[in-house]
């Protein structure tokens, strides 16, 4: 490798012509720099989707891990199977049964978080230019994967009942008519990130029927399904369709993201390709993490722990909705999520969430602008607010600050008309934000 950097060029400049073409899709978010400021303690961050693990019994976890090392250390410290630990795969089948899924452990592949499962599925199915249909808006981390594999994302609308069947049908027909190849529908049916809505039970068979008729695989991403506030878990799409659905699950939100353990449940025919892709990516998912999660599931009341998480997140959801009701200008709209981590808020016409973000951070509150969740530049008048991490008091304070910034923004707009000054940080008002570690 030539280590000489041309005079006047930065080290990065000297590599720019050598990167693979596909890295053109890998760009840092324009707002990443702002989030390093947003993570300061004086800023109330309603931005990141970090699970709140303060309720985890760390003493129990610590004991389980030390027993694991004492009794099974050599295995936990060793390479394992590319498909994942067989005992954990059986336990994963028990977890999925809560959503009506009857599966065989042979069809489960353990992954490094469900994020890696999105990556592996895209790797084995998508060539550059292939189309992935996504909800509008969609999870920023999945959009980043699709972009990295040079896929084209076609969005289909959602409403308060989730993905709209007629919008899905229209997106499929338009894409096929344009001669493009659709590889799969990526959907988050429960407590959507970022939209906060769930696909109604009545809609699920319709979505399955449309995909079956058009021969389109479904990638069902379900990290929040067990985190409903008021209801039992909803029936998974995979529960009623085993051949046409790849289901993704994760222990990040129901246990802890630090272990980085998720999984894919795939049709049997796909399983081998997934395992081969996993082996080339990581050789195997980490044995230690898997065995720690497995010990936790075997020895701890994990369902009781999830119940506690649900109560904690419900309390925070209530705090956010109450604060929004009390403090936000009337022209804003938002949904009341029944689970998960997120509220999707639509601003009054003409207010641009990304342009406003530096002013919000100056006022010590952060959110994620809606454009991050679209591959096509839409979403400028929306934002995602997370209620998972801060305390209820901090959530209220954050909403109070946000309402103040918004009112000032609306006044500014009245003064300057449609030409509201944009960001002071060179942030453009439209465009796609690549995934950012702050944007989980
Ligand atoms: N899918 C969705 C919808 C998510 O919100 C996240 C993380 N926030 C993931 C996948 C990835 O989670 P993990 O890799 O921690 O399982």
Tab-separated table of C-alpha atoms and ligand atoms in Angstrom:
chain	number	residue	atom	x	y	z
A	1	UNK	CA	0.000	0.000	0.000
A	2	UNK	CA	1.326	3.415	-0.889
A	3	UNK	CA	1.628	5.292	2.370
A	4	UNK	CA	2.764	8.517	0.735
A	5	UNK	CA	0.126	11.177	0.925
A	6	UNK	CA	0.367	13.850	-1.754
A	7	UNK	CA	1.353	17.251	-0.368
A	8	UNK	CA	-1.798	19.135	0.479
A	9	UNK	CA	-3.997	16.003	0.374
A	10	UNK	CA	-5.458	14.380	3.443
A	11	UNK	CA	-4.896	10.654	3.966
A	12	UNK	CA	-8.539	10.036	3.016
A	13	UNK	CA	-8.046	11.864	-0.295
A	14	UNK	CA	-5.276	9.471	-1.224
A	15	UNK	CA	-7.633	6.470	-0.997
A	16	UNK	CA	-10.623	7.934	-2.697
A	17	UNK	CA	-10.016	6.317	-6.090
A	18	UNK	CA	-9.463	2.890	-4.619
A	19	UNK	CA	-12.719	2.227	-2.832
A	20	UNK	CA	-15.131	-0.262	-4.365
A	21	UNK	CA	-17.988	1.314	-6.293
A	22	UNK	CA	-20.501	0.090	-3.721
A	23	UNK	CA	-18.974	2.293	-1.011
A	24	UNK	CA	-20.498	5.268	-2.810
A	25	UNK	CA	-23.679	4.349	-0.925
A	26	UNK	CA	-21.859	4.423	2.408
A	27	UNK	CA	-21.928	8.024	3.466
A	28	UNK	CA	-21.946	9.451	6.964
A	29	UNK	CA	-25.063	11.261	8.022
A	30	UNK	CA	-24.933	15.008	7.552
A	31	UNK	CA	-26.181	15.315	11.098
A	32	UNK	CA	-23.687	12.923	12.681
A	33	UNK	CA	-21.499	15.780	13.891
A	34	UNK	CA	-24.488	17.316	15.577
A	35	UNK	CA	-25.173	14.129	17.481
A	36	UNK	CA	-21.817	14.206	19.180
A	37	UNK	CA	-23.072	17.445	20.719
A	38	UNK	CA	-26.494	15.907	21.348
A	39	UNK	CA	-24.986	13.188	23.510
A	40	UNK	CA	-23.753	15.752	26.065
A	41	UNK	CA	-25.552	15.359	29.391
A	42	UNK	CA	-27.167	18.803	29.272
A	43	UNK	CA	-28.991	17.875	26.049
A	44	UNK	CA	-32.232	15.900	26.389
A	45	UNK	CA	-31.899	13.377	23.605
A	46	UNK	CA	-35.204	12.271	22.152
A	47	UNK	CA	-33.124	11.043	19.224
A	48	UNK	CA	-31.446	7.702	19.901
A	49	UNK	CA	-33.369	4.453	20.217
A	50	UNK	CA	-31.175	3.033	22.959
A	51	UNK	CA	-33.018	0.425	25.027
A	52	UNK	CA	-33.314	1.458	28.656
A	53	UNK	CA	-31.593	-1.366	30.465
A	54	UNK	CA	-31.608	0.310	33.877
A	55	UNK	CA	-34.150	-2.286	35.076
A	56	UNK	CA	-31.976	-5.278	34.204
A	57	UNK	CA	-30.940	-7.416	37.180
A	58	UNK	CA	-27.205	-7.074	36.605
A	59	UNK	CA	-26.430	-9.179	39.664
A	60	UNK	CA	-28.407	-12.086	38.168
A	61	UNK	CA	-26.740	-11.605	34.781
A	62	UNK	CA	-23.316	-11.410	36.461
A	63	UNK	CA	-23.906	-14.666	38.351
A	64	UNK	CA	-25.140	-16.426	35.204
A	65	UNK	CA	-22.018	-15.318	33.333
A	66	UNK	CA	-19.635	-16.345	36.067
A	67	UNK	CA	-21.345	-19.775	36.313
A	68	UNK	CA	-21.096	-20.033	32.550
A	69	UNK	CA	-17.357	-19.451	32.618
A	70	UNK	CA	-16.866	-21.775	35.583
A	71	UNK	CA	-18.905	-24.647	34.147
A	72	UNK	CA	-18.637	-24.189	30.399
A	73	UNK	CA	-15.709	-21.831	29.906
A	74	UNK	CA	-13.816	-23.764	27.232
A	75	UNK	CA	-16.926	-23.949	25.031
A	76	UNK	CA	-17.913	-20.326	25.627
A	77	UNK	CA	-14.401	-19.174	24.703
A	78	UNK	CA	-14.232	-21.273	21.537
A	79	UNK	CA	-15.485	-20.876	17.952
A	80	UNK	CA	-18.972	-22.294	17.523
A	81	UNK	CA	-21.236	-23.379	14.701
A	82	UNK	CA	-21.915	-20.904	11.885
A	83	UNK	CA	-25.651	-21.362	12.361
A	84	UNK	CA	-25.504	-20.660	16.074
A	85	UNK	CA	-25.766	-22.531	19.352
A	86	UNK	CA	-28.330	-25.384	19.074
A	87	UNK	CA	-29.670	-24.882	22.621
A	88	UNK	CA	-30.218	-21.175	22.006
A	89	UNK	CA	-31.929	-21.923	18.697
A	90	UNK	CA	-34.441	-24.108	20.543
A	91	UNK	CA	-35.047	-21.351	23.079
A	92	UNK	CA	-35.541	-18.873	20.226
A	93	UNK	CA	-38.320	-21.130	18.912
A	94	UNK	CA	-39.987	-20.860	22.355
A	95	UNK	CA	-39.743	-17.070	22.182
A	96	UNK	CA	-41.295	-16.970	18.705
A	97	UNK	CA	-44.154	-19.218	19.832
A	98	UNK	CA	-45.452	-16.180	21.756
A	99	UNK	CA	-46.302	-14.675	18.352
A	100	UNK	CA	-47.917	-17.798	16.949
A	101	UNK	CA	-44.829	-19.068	15.107
A	102	UNK	CA	-44.220	-22.816	14.994
A	103	UNK	CA	-40.653	-23.267	13.820
A	104	UNK	CA	-37.884	-25.844	13.852
A	105	UNK	CA	-34.500	-24.878	15.362
A	106	UNK	CA	-32.867	-26.112	12.124
A	107	UNK	CA	-34.370	-23.124	10.319
A	108	UNK	CA	-33.060	-20.535	12.782
A	109	UNK	CA	-29.744	-18.771	12.127
A	110	UNK	CA	-28.278	-16.785	14.993
A	111	UNK	CA	-26.835	-13.432	13.927
A	112	UNK	CA	-24.907	-10.535	15.434
A	113	UNK	CA	-28.033	-8.568	16.275
A	114	UNK	CA	-30.911	-8.509	13.826
A	115	UNK	CA	-28.949	-5.783	12.052
A	116	UNK	CA	-26.597	-8.465	10.744
A	117	UNK	CA	-29.586	-10.538	9.678
A	118	UNK	CA	-30.798	-7.628	7.502
A	119	UNK	CA	-27.297	-7.468	6.030
A	120	UNK	CA	-27.035	-11.209	5.342
A	121	UNK	CA	-30.474	-11.453	3.763
A	122	UNK	CA	-29.681	-8.504	1.499
A	123	UNK	CA	-26.288	-9.988	0.672
A	124	UNK	CA	-27.764	-13.292	-0.480
A	125	UNK	CA	-30.703	-11.844	-2.409
A	126	UNK	CA	-29.790	-8.481	-3.864
A	127	UNK	CA	-27.720	-7.475	-6.848
A	128	UNK	CA	-27.031	-3.815	-7.581
A	129	UNK	CA	-30.150	-2.170	-8.962
A	130	UNK	CA	-32.587	-4.669	-7.407
A	131	UNK	CA	-35.576	-3.119	-5.702
A	132	UNK	CA	-36.504	-3.486	-2.035
A	133	UNK	CA	-39.941	-2.206	-1.117
A	134	UNK	CA	-39.981	-0.468	2.255
A	135	UNK	CA	-42.587	1.298	4.296
A	136	UNK	CA	-42.545	5.084	4.181
A	137	UNK	CA	-40.817	5.919	6.503
A	138	UNK	CA	-38.534	2.969	7.339
A	139	UNK	CA	-35.747	1.945	9.727
A	140	UNK	CA	-32.625	3.965	9.013
A	141	UNK	CA	-30.265	1.039	9.686
A	142	UNK	CA	-32.014	-1.132	7.093
A	143	UNK	CA	-32.013	1.673	4.527
A	144	UNK	CA	-28.258	1.927	5.092
A	145	UNK	CA	-27.838	-1.793	4.350
A	146	UNK	CA	-29.928	-1.586	1.186
A	147	UNK	CA	-27.912	1.387	0.028
A	148	UNK	CA	-24.609	-0.341	0.788
A	149	UNK	CA	-25.655	-3.236	-1.477
A	150	UNK	CA	-26.687	-0.726	-4.156
A	151	UNK	CA	-30.365	-1.626	-4.028
A	152	UNK	CA	-33.044	0.802	-4.984
A	153	UNK	CA	-35.621	1.470	-2.292
A	154	UNK	CA	-39.235	2.016	-3.334
A	155	UNK	CA	-41.392	3.299	-0.502
A	156	UNK	CA	-45.040	2.364	0.102
A	157	UNK	CA	-47.286	4.478	2.320
A	158	UNK	CA	-48.420	3.617	5.826
A	159	UNK	CA	-51.354	4.891	7.839
A	160	UNK	CA	-52.389	4.332	11.429
A	161	UNK	CA	-52.949	0.618	10.639
A	162	UNK	CA	-49.468	0.189	9.166
A	163	UNK	CA	-48.555	-0.565	5.566
A	164	UNK	CA	-51.489	0.274	3.269
A	165	UNK	CA	-52.317	-2.762	1.075
A	166	UNK	CA	-53.345	-0.667	-1.946
A	167	UNK	CA	-50.097	1.341	-1.680
A	168	UNK	CA	-48.101	-1.888	-1.575
A	169	UNK	CA	-49.946	-3.239	-4.598
A	170	UNK	CA	-49.419	0.039	-6.504
A	171	UNK	CA	-45.687	0.091	-5.664
A	172	UNK	CA	-45.281	-3.509	-6.839
A	173	UNK	CA	-47.171	-2.943	-10.084
A	174	UNK	CA	-45.350	0.319	-10.882
A	175	UNK	CA	-41.953	-1.247	-10.190
A	176	UNK	CA	-42.669	-4.333	-12.277
A	177	UNK	CA	-44.100	-2.220	-15.098
A	178	UNK	CA	-40.860	-0.225	-15.106
A	179	UNK	CA	-39.049	-3.528	-15.691
A	180	UNK	CA	-37.347	-3.529	-12.271
A	181	UNK	CA	-36.781	-6.648	-10.191
A	182	UNK	CA	-38.275	-6.637	-6.689
A	183	UNK	CA	-36.322	-8.811	-4.278
A	184	UNK	CA	-38.388	-8.425	-1.137
A	185	UNK	CA	-40.711	-6.318	0.959
A	186	UNK	CA	-39.004	-5.106	4.145
A	187	UNK	CA	-41.600	-4.484	6.845
A	188	UNK	CA	-41.662	-3.783	10.587
A	189	UNK	CA	-45.204	-4.818	11.493
A	190	UNK	CA	-45.077	-4.105	15.231
A	191	UNK	CA	-44.448	-0.757	16.959
A	192	UNK	CA	-42.703	0.550	13.912
A	193	UNK	CA	-39.347	2.292	13.945
A	194	UNK	CA	-39.757	5.217	13.298
A	195	UNK	CA	-43.528	5.539	12.700
A	196	UNK	CA	-44.693	4.041	16.016
A	197	UNK	CA	-47.700	2.297	14.397
A	198	UNK	CA	-48.521	-1.412	14.078
A	199	UNK	CA	-49.953	-3.311	11.156
A	200	UNK	CA	-53.517	-4.169	12.150
A	201	UNK	CA	-54.412	-7.833	12.426
A	202	UNK	CA	-57.015	-7.353	9.679
A	203	UNK	CA	-54.332	-6.112	7.284
A	204	UNK	CA	-51.865	-8.902	7.809
A	205	UNK	CA	-53.620	-11.498	5.630
A	206	UNK	CA	-54.080	-8.856	2.917
A	207	UNK	CA	-50.358	-8.040	2.862
A	208	UNK	CA	-49.556	-11.762	2.760
A	209	UNK	CA	-52.020	-12.304	-0.080
A	210	UNK	CA	-50.570	-9.472	-2.190
A	211	UNK	CA	-47.018	-10.725	-1.732
A	212	UNK	CA	-48.034	-14.305	-2.464
A	213	UNK	CA	-49.852	-13.242	-5.650
A	214	UNK	CA	-46.869	-11.234	-6.879
A	215	UNK	CA	-44.368	-13.825	-5.663
A	216	UNK	CA	-42.592	-11.383	-3.374
A	217	UNK	CA	-40.605	-12.496	-0.364
A	218	UNK	CA	-41.319	-10.692	2.916
A	219	UNK	CA	-38.564	-9.697	5.328
A	220	UNK	CA	-40.447	-9.310	8.612
A	221	UNK	CA	-38.283	-7.357	11.073
A	222	UNK	CA	-39.693	-7.638	14.554
A	223	UNK	CA	-37.448	-6.392	17.362
A	224	UNK	CA	-40.270	-4.691	19.308
A	225	UNK	CA	-43.099	-7.254	19.026
A	226	UNK	CA	-43.027	-8.279	22.706
A	227	UNK	CA	-43.010	-4.676	23.907
A	228	UNK	CA	-46.731	-3.901	23.576
A	229	UNK	CA	-48.121	-1.762	26.410
A	230	UNK	CA	-51.699	-2.913	26.531
A	231	UNK	CA	-52.025	-6.134	24.613
A	232	UNK	CA	-50.678	-9.611	24.112
A	233	UNK	CA	-48.146	-10.014	21.290
A	234	UNK	CA	-49.709	-9.846	17.846
A	235	UNK	CA	-49.618	-12.766	15.464
A	236	UNK	CA	-46.535	-12.587	13.245
A	237	UNK	CA	-46.821	-12.623	9.457
A	238	UNK	CA	-44.522	-15.648	9.612
A	239	UNK	CA	-47.091	-17.483	11.733
A	240	UNK	CA	-49.378	-17.762	8.691
A	241	UNK	CA	-46.817	-18.088	5.922
A	242	UNK	CA	-43.685	-20.160	6.366
A	243	UNK	CA	-42.346	-20.254	2.799
A	244	UNK	CA	-42.684	-16.618	1.775
A	245	UNK	CA	-41.410	-14.913	4.937
A	246	UNK	CA	-37.998	-14.478	6.525
A	247	UNK	CA	-38.586	-13.422	10.112
A	248	UNK	CA	-36.001	-11.456	12.090
A	249	UNK	CA	-35.878	-11.285	15.869
A	250	UNK	CA	-33.541	-9.794	18.445
A	251	UNK	CA	-32.686	-9.903	22.130
A	252	UNK	CA	-31.568	-6.258	22.019
A	253	UNK	CA	-34.841	-4.818	23.288
A	254	UNK	CA	-36.138	-7.694	25.398
A	255	UNK	CA	-32.825	-8.369	27.138
A	256	UNK	CA	-29.737	-6.301	26.270
A	257	UNK	CA	-28.200	-5.016	23.025
A	258	UNK	CA	-24.659	-5.443	24.369
A	259	UNK	CA	-24.687	-9.179	23.655
A	260	UNK	CA	-25.458	-8.470	19.984
A	261	UNK	CA	-27.629	-11.560	19.585
A	262	UNK	CA	-30.428	-11.667	17.043
A	263	UNK	CA	-31.686	-14.232	14.577
A	264	UNK	CA	-33.279	-14.997	11.241
A	265	UNK	CA	-35.928	-17.687	10.795
A	266	UNK	CA	-35.803	-18.584	7.116
A	267	UNK	CA	-37.563	-21.015	4.801
A	268	UNK	CA	-35.541	-24.219	4.901
A	269	UNK	CA	-34.221	-23.731	1.356
A	270	UNK	CA	-32.733	-20.339	2.261
A	271	UNK	CA	-31.139	-21.483	5.493
A	272	UNK	CA	-27.982	-22.912	3.900
A	273	UNK	CA	-27.153	-19.742	1.956
A	274	UNK	CA	-27.709	-17.699	5.111
A	275	UNK	CA	-25.331	-19.864	7.114
A	276	UNK	CA	-22.694	-19.713	4.374
A	277	UNK	CA	-23.038	-15.925	4.272
A	278	UNK	CA	-22.743	-15.812	8.069
A	279	UNK	CA	-19.619	-17.967	7.959
A	280	UNK	CA	-17.939	-15.709	5.437
A	281	UNK	CA	-18.899	-12.622	7.456
A	282	UNK	CA	-17.990	-13.745	10.980
A	283	UNK	CA	-17.127	-17.498	10.872
A	284	UNK	CA	-19.737	-17.882	13.593
A	285	UNK	CA	-21.795	-15.689	15.900
A	286	UNK	CA	-20.004	-15.259	19.250
A	287	UNK	CA	-20.307	-18.389	21.384
A	288	UNK	CA	-19.920	-16.468	24.639
A	289	UNK	CA	-22.785	-14.052	23.906
A	290	UNK	CA	-25.073	-16.825	22.772
A	291	UNK	CA	-24.410	-18.964	25.822
A	292	UNK	CA	-24.908	-15.976	28.121
A	293	UNK	CA	-28.282	-15.216	26.518
A	294	UNK	CA	-29.157	-18.910	26.669
A	295	UNK	CA	-28.288	-19.097	30.397
A	296	UNK	CA	-30.358	-15.959	31.070
A	297	UNK	CA	-33.375	-17.449	29.295
A	298	UNK	CA	-33.001	-20.764	31.106
A	299	UNK	CA	-32.439	-19.401	34.607
A	300	UNK	CA	-34.214	-16.083	34.782
A	301	UNK	CA	-37.862	-15.070	34.604
A	302	UNK	CA	-37.341	-13.395	31.219
A	303	UNK	CA	-41.052	-12.979	30.616
A	304	UNK	CA	-41.351	-11.147	33.936
A	305	UNK	CA	-38.431	-8.950	32.880
A	306	UNK	CA	-40.165	-8.107	29.586
A	307	UNK	CA	-43.298	-7.198	31.566
A	308	UNK	CA	-41.188	-4.777	33.612
A	309	UNK	CA	-39.712	-3.281	30.438
A	310	UNK	CA	-43.203	-2.819	29.012
A	311	UNK	CA	-44.347	-1.004	32.129
A	312	UNK	CA	-41.291	1.233	32.106
A	313	UNK	CA	-41.720	2.123	28.438
A	314	UNK	CA	-45.453	2.688	28.886
A	315	UNK	CA	-44.747	5.189	31.667
A	316	UNK	CA	-42.337	7.023	29.356
A	317	UNK	CA	-44.787	6.917	26.450
A	318	UNK	CA	-47.433	8.438	28.747
A	319	UNK	CA	-45.006	11.176	29.819
A	320	UNK	CA	-44.217	12.045	26.221
A	321	UNK	CA	-47.827	12.075	25.020
A	322	UNK	CA	-48.946	14.133	28.018
A	323	UNK	CA	-46.148	16.645	27.406
A	324	UNK	CA	-46.931	16.847	23.692
A	325	UNK	CA	-50.639	17.383	24.468
A	326	UNK	CA	-49.813	20.115	26.975
A	327	UNK	CA	-46.986	21.940	25.239
A	328	UNK	CA	-46.852	21.490	21.476
A	329	UNK	CA	-48.304	24.047	19.056
A	330	UNK	CA	-51.731	22.967	17.823
A	331	UNK	CA	-50.591	22.639	14.212
A	332	UNK	CA	-48.412	19.596	15.031
A	333	UNK	CA	-49.685	16.046	14.759
A	334	UNK	CA	-48.455	12.839	16.332
A	335	UNK	CA	-49.554	9.289	16.944
A	336	UNK	CA	-50.005	7.520	20.278
A	337	UNK	CA	-47.928	4.332	20.033
A	338	UNK	CA	-49.205	1.231	21.801
A	339	UNK	CA	-45.724	-0.241	22.193
A	340	UNK	CA	-42.088	0.152	21.257
A	341	UNK	CA	-39.958	3.283	21.541
A	342	UNK	CA	-41.119	5.943	19.077
A	343	UNK	CA	-43.531	8.760	18.309
A	344	UNK	CA	-43.690	10.197	14.788
A	345	UNK	CA	-44.443	13.889	14.828
A	346	UNK	CA	-45.531	15.951	11.824
A	347	UNK	CA	-44.704	19.651	11.904
A	348	UNK	CA	-46.795	22.550	10.662
A	349	UNK	CA	-46.474	23.141	6.901
A	350	UNK	CA	-43.233	24.818	5.869
A	351	UNK	CA	-41.201	23.901	8.945
A	352	UNK	CA	-38.179	21.818	8.064
A	353	UNK	CA	-37.086	19.449	10.831
A	354	UNK	CA	-33.526	19.081	9.606
A	355	UNK	CA	-32.980	22.825	9.186
A	356	UNK	CA	-34.366	23.327	12.700
A	357	UNK	CA	-32.168	20.674	14.345
A	358	UNK	CA	-29.097	22.869	15.068
A	359	UNK	CA	-31.373	25.386	16.777
A	360	UNK	CA	-32.956	22.573	18.793
A	361	UNK	CA	-29.536	21.268	19.862
A	362	UNK	CA	-28.582	24.805	20.892
A	363	UNK	CA	-31.740	24.737	23.013
A	364	UNK	CA	-30.487	21.413	24.441
A	365	UNK	CA	-32.952	18.994	22.890
A	366	UNK	CA	-32.341	16.502	20.059
A	367	UNK	CA	-34.549	14.448	17.749
A	368	UNK	CA	-34.055	12.691	14.441
A	369	UNK	CA	-35.333	14.581	11.377
A	370	UNK	CA	-37.780	12.617	9.230
A	371	UNK	CA	-35.563	12.664	6.134
A	372	UNK	CA	-33.291	10.083	7.806
A	373	UNK	CA	-36.029	7.488	7.347
A	374	UNK	CA	-36.647	7.929	3.648
A	375	UNK	CA	-34.392	6.906	0.785
A	376	UNK	CA	-35.848	9.568	-1.472
A	377	UNK	CA	-35.538	12.863	0.401
A	378	UNK	CA	-39.069	12.973	1.793
A	379	UNK	CA	-39.898	13.453	5.451
A	380	UNK	CA	-38.577	16.994	5.874
A	381	UNK	CA	-41.647	18.103	7.799
A	382	UNK	CA	-41.524	15.205	10.273
A	383	UNK	CA	-39.350	13.973	13.112
A	384	UNK	CA	-38.919	10.864	15.235
A	385	UNK	CA	-39.093	11.295	19.000
A	386	UNK	CA	-37.855	8.423	21.168
A	387	UNK	CA	-39.236	8.039	24.640
A	388	UNK	CA	-37.303	4.901	25.584
A	389	UNK	CA	-34.269	6.283	27.339
A	390	UNK	CA	-34.780	9.530	29.320
A	391	UNK	CA	-36.744	9.630	32.586
A	392	UNK	CA	-40.346	10.910	32.404
A	393	UNK	CA	-39.192	14.246	33.901
A	394	UNK	CA	-36.468	14.634	31.273
A	395	UNK	CA	-38.911	13.702	28.520
A	396	UNK	CA	-41.240	16.491	29.640
A	397	UNK	CA	-38.337	18.935	29.806
A	398	UNK	CA	-37.202	17.857	26.332
A	399	UNK	CA	-40.676	18.399	24.890
A	400	UNK	CA	-40.870	21.790	26.619
A	401	UNK	CA	-37.597	22.837	24.960
A	402	UNK	CA	-38.711	21.445	21.617
A	403	UNK	CA	-42.008	23.343	21.793
A	404	UNK	CA	-40.062	26.555	22.475
A	405	UNK	CA	-37.787	25.983	19.473
A	406	UNK	CA	-40.756	25.215	17.270
A	407	UNK	CA	-42.655	28.319	18.307
A	408	UNK	CA	-39.570	30.443	17.544
A	409	UNK	CA	-39.271	28.656	14.202
A	410	UNK	CA	-42.905	29.394	13.359
A	411	UNK	CA	-42.354	33.076	14.195
A	412	UNK	CA	-39.221	33.115	12.044
A	413	UNK	CA	-41.200	31.631	9.220
A	414	UNK	CA	-43.837	34.334	9.550
A	415	UNK	CA	-41.079	36.933	9.307
A	416	UNK	CA	-39.159	35.362	6.427
A	417	UNK	CA	-42.061	33.653	4.624
A	418	UNK	CA	-41.266	30.513	2.700
A	419	UNK	CA	-37.555	31.389	2.644
A	420	UNK	CA	-36.882	30.364	6.214
A	421	UNK	CA	-33.104	30.400	6.737
A	422	UNK	CA	-31.694	26.911	6.781
A	423	UNK	CA	-29.160	25.474	9.123
A	424	UNK	CA	-26.231	27.345	10.522
A	425	UNK	CA	-24.297	24.087	10.256
A	426	UNK	CA	-24.561	23.611	6.510
A	427	UNK	CA	-27.260	20.977	6.848
A	428	UNK	CA	-29.328	20.666	3.723
A	429	UNK	CA	-33.060	20.581	4.032
A	430	UNK	CA	-33.552	17.500	1.848
A	431	UNK	CA	-31.565	14.353	1.325
A	432	UNK	CA	-30.968	10.946	2.780
A	433	UNK	CA	-29.164	10.388	6.053
A	434	UNK	CA	-27.071	7.251	6.226
A	435	UNK	CA	-27.254	5.195	9.410
A	436	UNK	CA	-25.514	6.595	12.390
A	437	UNK	CA	-24.733	4.844	15.631
A	438	UNK	CA	-26.799	7.518	17.368
A	439	UNK	CA	-29.796	6.688	15.216
A	440	UNK	CA	-30.715	3.213	16.357
B	1	LIG	N1	-34.547	-3.474	13.118
B	1	LIG	C1	-35.121	-2.406	13.679
B	1	LIG	C2	-36.475	-1.996	13.215
B	1	LIG	C3	-34.473	-1.706	14.694
B	1	LIG	O1	-35.090	-0.659	15.257
B	1	LIG	C4	-33.192	-2.139	15.111
B	1	LIG	C5	-32.388	-1.405	16.165
B	1	LIG	N2	-32.892	-0.301	16.683
B	1	LIG	C6	-32.650	-3.254	14.502
B	1	LIG	C7	-33.341	-3.917	13.495
B	1	LIG	C8	-31.290	-3.789	14.871
B	1	LIG	O2	-31.250	-4.215	16.183
B	1	LIG	P1	-30.188	-5.247	16.747
B	1	LIG	O3	-29.118	-5.402	15.719
B	1	LIG	O4	-29.687	-4.630	17.996
B	1	LIG	O5	-30.930	-6.520	16.959
